[in-house]
PDB file of C-alpha atoms in Angstrom:
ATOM      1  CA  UNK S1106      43.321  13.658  39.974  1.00  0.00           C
ATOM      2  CA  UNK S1107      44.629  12.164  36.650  1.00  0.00           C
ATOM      3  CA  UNK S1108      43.139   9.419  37.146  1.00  0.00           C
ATOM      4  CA  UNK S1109      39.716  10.553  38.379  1.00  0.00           C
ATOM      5  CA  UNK S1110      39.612  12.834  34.859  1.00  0.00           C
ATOM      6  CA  UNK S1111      40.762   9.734  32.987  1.00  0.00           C
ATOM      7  CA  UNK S1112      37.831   7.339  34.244  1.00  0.00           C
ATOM      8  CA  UNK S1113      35.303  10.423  33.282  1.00  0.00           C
ATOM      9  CA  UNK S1114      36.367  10.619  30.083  1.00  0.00           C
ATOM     10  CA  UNK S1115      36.191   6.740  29.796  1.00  0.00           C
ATOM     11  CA  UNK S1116      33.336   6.548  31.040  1.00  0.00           C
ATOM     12  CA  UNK S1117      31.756   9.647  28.678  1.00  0.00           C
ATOM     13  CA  UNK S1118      33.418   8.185  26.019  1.00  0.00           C
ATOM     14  CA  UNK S1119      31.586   4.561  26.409  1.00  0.00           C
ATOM     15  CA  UNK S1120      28.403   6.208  26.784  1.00  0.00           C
ATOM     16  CA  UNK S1121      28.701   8.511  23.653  1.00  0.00           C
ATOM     17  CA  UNK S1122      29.626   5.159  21.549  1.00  0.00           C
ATOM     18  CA  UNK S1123      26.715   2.931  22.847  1.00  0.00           C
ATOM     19  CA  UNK S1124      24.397   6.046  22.630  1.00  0.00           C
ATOM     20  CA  UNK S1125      25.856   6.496  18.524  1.00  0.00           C
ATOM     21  CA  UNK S1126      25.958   2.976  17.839  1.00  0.00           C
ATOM     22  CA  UNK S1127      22.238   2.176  19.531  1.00  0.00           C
ATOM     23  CA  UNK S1128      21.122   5.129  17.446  1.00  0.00           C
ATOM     24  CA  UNK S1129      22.640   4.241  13.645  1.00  0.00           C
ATOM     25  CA  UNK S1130      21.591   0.607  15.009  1.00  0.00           C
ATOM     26  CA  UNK S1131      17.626   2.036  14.460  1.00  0.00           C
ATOM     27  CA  UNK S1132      18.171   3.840  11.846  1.00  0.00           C
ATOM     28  CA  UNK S1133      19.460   1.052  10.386  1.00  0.00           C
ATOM     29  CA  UNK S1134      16.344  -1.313  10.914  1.00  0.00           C
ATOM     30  CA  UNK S1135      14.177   1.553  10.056  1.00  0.00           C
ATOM     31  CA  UNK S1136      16.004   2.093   6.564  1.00  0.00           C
ATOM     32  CA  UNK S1137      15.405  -1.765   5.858  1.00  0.00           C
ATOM     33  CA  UNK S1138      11.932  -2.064   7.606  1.00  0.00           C
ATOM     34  CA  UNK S1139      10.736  -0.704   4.334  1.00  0.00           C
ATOM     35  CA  UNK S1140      12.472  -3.018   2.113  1.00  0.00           C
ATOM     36  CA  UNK S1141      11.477  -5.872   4.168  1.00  0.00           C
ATOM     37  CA  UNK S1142       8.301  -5.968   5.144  1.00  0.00           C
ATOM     38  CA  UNK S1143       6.364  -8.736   4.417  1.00  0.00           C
ATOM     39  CA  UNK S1144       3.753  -8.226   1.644  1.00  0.00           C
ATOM     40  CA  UNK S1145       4.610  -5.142   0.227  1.00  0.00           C
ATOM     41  CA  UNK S1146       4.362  -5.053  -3.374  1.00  0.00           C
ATOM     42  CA  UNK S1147       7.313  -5.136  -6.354  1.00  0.00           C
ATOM     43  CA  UNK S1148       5.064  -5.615  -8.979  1.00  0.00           C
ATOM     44  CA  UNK S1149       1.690  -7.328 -10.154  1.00  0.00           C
ATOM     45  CA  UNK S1150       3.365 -10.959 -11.202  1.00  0.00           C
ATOM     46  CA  UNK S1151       2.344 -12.693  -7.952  1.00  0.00           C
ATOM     47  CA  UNK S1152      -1.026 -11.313  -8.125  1.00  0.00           C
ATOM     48  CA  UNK S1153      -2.705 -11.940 -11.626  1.00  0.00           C
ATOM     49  CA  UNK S1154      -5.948 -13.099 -11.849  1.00  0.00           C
ATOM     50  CA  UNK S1155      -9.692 -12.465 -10.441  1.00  0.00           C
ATOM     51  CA  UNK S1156     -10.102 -11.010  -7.136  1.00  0.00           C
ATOM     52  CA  UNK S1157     -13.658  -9.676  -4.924  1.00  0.00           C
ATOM     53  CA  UNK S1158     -13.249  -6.799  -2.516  1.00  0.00           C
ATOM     54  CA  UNK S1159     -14.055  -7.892   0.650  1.00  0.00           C
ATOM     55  CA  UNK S1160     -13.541  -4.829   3.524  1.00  0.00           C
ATOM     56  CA  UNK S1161     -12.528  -1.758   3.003  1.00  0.00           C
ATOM     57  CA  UNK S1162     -13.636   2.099   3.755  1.00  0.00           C
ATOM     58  CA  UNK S1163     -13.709   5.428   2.496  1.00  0.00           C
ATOM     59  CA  UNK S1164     -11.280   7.882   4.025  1.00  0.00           C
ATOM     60  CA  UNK S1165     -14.377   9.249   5.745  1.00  0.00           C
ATOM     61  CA  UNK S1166     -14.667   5.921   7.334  1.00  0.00           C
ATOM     62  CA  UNK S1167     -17.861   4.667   5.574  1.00  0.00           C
ATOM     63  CA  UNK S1168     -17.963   2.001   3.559  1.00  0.00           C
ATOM     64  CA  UNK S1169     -18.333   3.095  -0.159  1.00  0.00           C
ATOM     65  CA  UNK S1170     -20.111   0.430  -1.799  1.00  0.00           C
ATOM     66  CA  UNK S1171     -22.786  -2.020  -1.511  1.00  0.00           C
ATOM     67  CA  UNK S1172     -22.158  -4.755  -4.211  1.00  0.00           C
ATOM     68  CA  UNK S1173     -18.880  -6.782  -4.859  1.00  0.00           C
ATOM     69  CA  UNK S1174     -16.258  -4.774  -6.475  1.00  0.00           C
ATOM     70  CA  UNK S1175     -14.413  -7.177  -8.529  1.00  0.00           C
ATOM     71  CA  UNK S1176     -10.328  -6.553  -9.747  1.00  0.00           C
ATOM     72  CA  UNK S1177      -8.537  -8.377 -12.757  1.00  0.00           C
ATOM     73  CA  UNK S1178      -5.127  -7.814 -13.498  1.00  0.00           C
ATOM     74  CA  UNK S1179      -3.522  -9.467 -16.608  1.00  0.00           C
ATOM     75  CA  UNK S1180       0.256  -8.743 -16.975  1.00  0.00           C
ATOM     76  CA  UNK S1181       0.183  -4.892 -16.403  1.00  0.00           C
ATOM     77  CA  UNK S1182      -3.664  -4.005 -16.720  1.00  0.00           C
ATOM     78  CA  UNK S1183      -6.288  -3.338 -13.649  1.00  0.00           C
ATOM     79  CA  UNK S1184      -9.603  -4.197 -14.652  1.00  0.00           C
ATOM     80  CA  UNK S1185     -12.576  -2.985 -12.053  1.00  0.00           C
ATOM     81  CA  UNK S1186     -16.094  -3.438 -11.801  1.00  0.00           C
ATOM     82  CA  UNK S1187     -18.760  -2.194  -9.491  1.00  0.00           C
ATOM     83  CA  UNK S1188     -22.032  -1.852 -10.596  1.00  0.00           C
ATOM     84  CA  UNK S1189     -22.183   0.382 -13.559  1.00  0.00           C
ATOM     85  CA  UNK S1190     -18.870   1.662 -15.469  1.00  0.00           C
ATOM     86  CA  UNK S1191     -15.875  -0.322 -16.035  1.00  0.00           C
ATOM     87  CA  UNK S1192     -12.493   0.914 -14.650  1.00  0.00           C
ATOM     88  CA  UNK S1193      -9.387  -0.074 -16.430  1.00  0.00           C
ATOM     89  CA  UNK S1194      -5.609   1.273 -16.094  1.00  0.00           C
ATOM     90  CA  UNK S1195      -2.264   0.064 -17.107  1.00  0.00           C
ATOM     91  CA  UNK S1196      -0.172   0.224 -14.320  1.00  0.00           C
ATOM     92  CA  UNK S1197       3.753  -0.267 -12.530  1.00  0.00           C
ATOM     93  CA  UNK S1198       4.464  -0.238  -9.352  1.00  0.00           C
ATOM     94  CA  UNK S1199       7.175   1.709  -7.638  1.00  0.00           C
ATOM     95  CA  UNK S1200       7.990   2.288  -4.042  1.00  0.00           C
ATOM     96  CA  UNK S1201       4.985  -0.443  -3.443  1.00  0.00           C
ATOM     97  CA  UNK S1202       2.515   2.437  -5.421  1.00  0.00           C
ATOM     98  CA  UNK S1203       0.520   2.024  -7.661  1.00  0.00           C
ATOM     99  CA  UNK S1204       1.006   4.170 -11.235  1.00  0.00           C
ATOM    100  CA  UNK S1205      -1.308   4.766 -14.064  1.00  0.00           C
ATOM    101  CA  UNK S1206       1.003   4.549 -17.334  1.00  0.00           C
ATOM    102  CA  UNK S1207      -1.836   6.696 -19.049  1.00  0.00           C
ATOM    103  CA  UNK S1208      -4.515   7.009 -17.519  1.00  0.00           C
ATOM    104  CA  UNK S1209      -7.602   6.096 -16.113  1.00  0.00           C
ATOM    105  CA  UNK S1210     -10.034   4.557 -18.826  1.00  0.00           C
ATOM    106  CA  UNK S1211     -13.375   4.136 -17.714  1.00  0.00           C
ATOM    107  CA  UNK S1212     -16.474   3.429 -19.804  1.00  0.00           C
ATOM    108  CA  UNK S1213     -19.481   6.603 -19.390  1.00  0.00           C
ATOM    109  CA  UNK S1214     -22.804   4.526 -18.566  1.00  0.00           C
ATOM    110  CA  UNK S1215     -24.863   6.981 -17.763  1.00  0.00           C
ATOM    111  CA  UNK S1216     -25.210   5.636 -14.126  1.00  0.00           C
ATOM    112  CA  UNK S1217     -27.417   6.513 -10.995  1.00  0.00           C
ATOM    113  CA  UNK S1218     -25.539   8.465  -8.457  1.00  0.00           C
ATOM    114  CA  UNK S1219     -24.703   5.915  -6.066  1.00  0.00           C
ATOM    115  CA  UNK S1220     -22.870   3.913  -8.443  1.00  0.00           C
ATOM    116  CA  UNK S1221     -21.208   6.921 -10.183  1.00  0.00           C
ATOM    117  CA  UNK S1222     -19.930   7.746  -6.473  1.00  0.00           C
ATOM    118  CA  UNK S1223     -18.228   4.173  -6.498  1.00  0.00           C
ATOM    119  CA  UNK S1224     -16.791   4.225  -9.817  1.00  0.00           C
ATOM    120  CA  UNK S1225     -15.324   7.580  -8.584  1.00  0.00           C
ATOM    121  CA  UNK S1226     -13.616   6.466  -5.424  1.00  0.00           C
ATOM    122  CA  UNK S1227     -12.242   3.809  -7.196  1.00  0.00           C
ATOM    123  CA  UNK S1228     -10.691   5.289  -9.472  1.00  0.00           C
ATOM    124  CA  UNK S1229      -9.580   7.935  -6.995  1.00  0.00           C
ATOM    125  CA  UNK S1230      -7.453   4.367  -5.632  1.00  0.00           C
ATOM    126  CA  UNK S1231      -5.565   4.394  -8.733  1.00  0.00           C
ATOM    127  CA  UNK S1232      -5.422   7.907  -8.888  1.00  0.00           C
ATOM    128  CA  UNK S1233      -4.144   8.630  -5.591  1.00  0.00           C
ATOM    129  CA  UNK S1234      -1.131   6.416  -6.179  1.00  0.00           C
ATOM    130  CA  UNK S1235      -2.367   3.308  -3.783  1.00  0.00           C
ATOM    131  CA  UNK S1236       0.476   1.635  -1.475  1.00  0.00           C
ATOM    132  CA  UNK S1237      -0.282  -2.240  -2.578  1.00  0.00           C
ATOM    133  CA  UNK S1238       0.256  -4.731   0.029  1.00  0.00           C
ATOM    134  CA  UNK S1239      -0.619  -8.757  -0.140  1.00  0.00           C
ATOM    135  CA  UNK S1240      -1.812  -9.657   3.536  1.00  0.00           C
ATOM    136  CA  UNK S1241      -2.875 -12.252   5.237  1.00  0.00           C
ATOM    137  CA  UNK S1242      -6.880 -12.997   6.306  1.00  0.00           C
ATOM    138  CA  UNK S1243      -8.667 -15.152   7.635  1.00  0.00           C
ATOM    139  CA  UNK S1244     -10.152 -15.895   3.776  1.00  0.00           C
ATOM    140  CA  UNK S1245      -6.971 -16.252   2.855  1.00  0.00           C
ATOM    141  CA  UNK S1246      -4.188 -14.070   1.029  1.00  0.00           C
ATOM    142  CA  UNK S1247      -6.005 -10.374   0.728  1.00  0.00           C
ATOM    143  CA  UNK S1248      -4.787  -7.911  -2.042  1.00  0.00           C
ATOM    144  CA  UNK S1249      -4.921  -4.660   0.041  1.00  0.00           C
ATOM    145  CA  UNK S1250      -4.518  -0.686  -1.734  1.00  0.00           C
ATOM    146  CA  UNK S1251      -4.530   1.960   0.335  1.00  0.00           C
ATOM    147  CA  UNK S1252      -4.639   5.719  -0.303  1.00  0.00           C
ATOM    148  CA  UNK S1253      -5.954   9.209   1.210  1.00  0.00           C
ATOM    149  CA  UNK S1254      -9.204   8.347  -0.483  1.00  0.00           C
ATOM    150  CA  UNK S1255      -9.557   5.413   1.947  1.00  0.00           C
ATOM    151  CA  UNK S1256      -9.008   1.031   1.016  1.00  0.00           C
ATOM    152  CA  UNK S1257      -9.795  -2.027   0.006  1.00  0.00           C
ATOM    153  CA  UNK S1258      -8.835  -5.118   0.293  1.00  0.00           C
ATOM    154  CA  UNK S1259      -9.809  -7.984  -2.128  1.00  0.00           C
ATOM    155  CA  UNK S1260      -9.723 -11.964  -1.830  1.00  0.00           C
ATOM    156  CA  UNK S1261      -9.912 -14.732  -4.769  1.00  0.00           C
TER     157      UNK S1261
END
C-alpha cells in the first residue's frame, strides 16, 4: 500500500512540475516575444530619410487616399504630405509607439474635403500613438504604423 501511495504521489508530483515548468516556459517566450520581434521600432535612427506610402487602410477598411502620401523624418521630426496641408510632429518612440513631443503642427490650406479627410486620418496616425514596425516587402524594407484609425505602410 506504501508503495502504491508513493508512486501516486511521484507520479502527481512529475506531472505538476512539467505542467509548472511548460507553463513559466510560455510565459517566458511570450514576455520576450515583445522584445524580440523582428522590426519593431526603438527609435527613428534606422529610418531617416524620404519614404512613399504604398498600402494601407482606414480602420473602416477603405483605403483613405488617392495620391502618394509622402513621410520625412530628420533626427526626431515627421514630415507628411498628401495633397493639400502639411503634417509635421516631433516625435519619440516608446514601447515601439509613436509620441508627439508637442503636438501636431499642420499648415490650414483651406482644402477640398477629400483632402482635408486625409490630412485628418493622418494625423489621427500620430495621434493615436501608432505601433511602428520596419517590415519586409516585396519593394523592399516597408516603414509600417499602425493604429485604431487604421495603417500605412511606406517604401523609399
Amino acid at each position: 500500500m506504501r508503495v502504491v501511495a508513493w508512486r501516486t504521489w511521484t507520479v502527481i508530483g512529475v506531472v505538476a512540475a512539467l505542467l509548472l515548468g511548460g507553463a513559466y516556459a510560455v510565459w517566458s517566450a511570450r514576455d520576450r516575444a515583445s522584445e524580440n520581434d523582428a522590426g519593431w521600432l526603438t527609435s527613428l535612427d534606422g529610418v531617416q530619410g524620404q519614404w512613399v506610402s504604398h498600402v494601407g487602410f482606414a480602420s473602416n477598411g477603405t483605403k483613405p487616399w488617392t495620391t502618394p502620401v509622402r513621410l520625412t523624418i530628420k533626427d526626431d521630426e515627421l514630415r507628411l504630405y498628401a495633397a493639400c496641408n502639411h503634417l509635421s510632429a516631433k516625435v519619440t518612440i516608446e514601447d515601439h509607439r509613436l509620441s508627439a513631443v508637442d503636438g501636431i503642427v499642420m499648415t490650414e490650406i483651406g482644402c477640398p474635403e477629400e483632402p482635408a479627410a486625409v490630412d485628418a486620418w493622418l494625423a489621427a496616425l500620430i495621434d493615436d500613438h501608432a505601433s511602428v514596425q520596419l517590415k519586409g516587402s516585396t519593394d523592399g524594407p516597408m516603414l509600417a504604423f499602425d493604429t485604431d484609425a487604421g495603417w500605412i505602410g511606406f517604401i523609399r
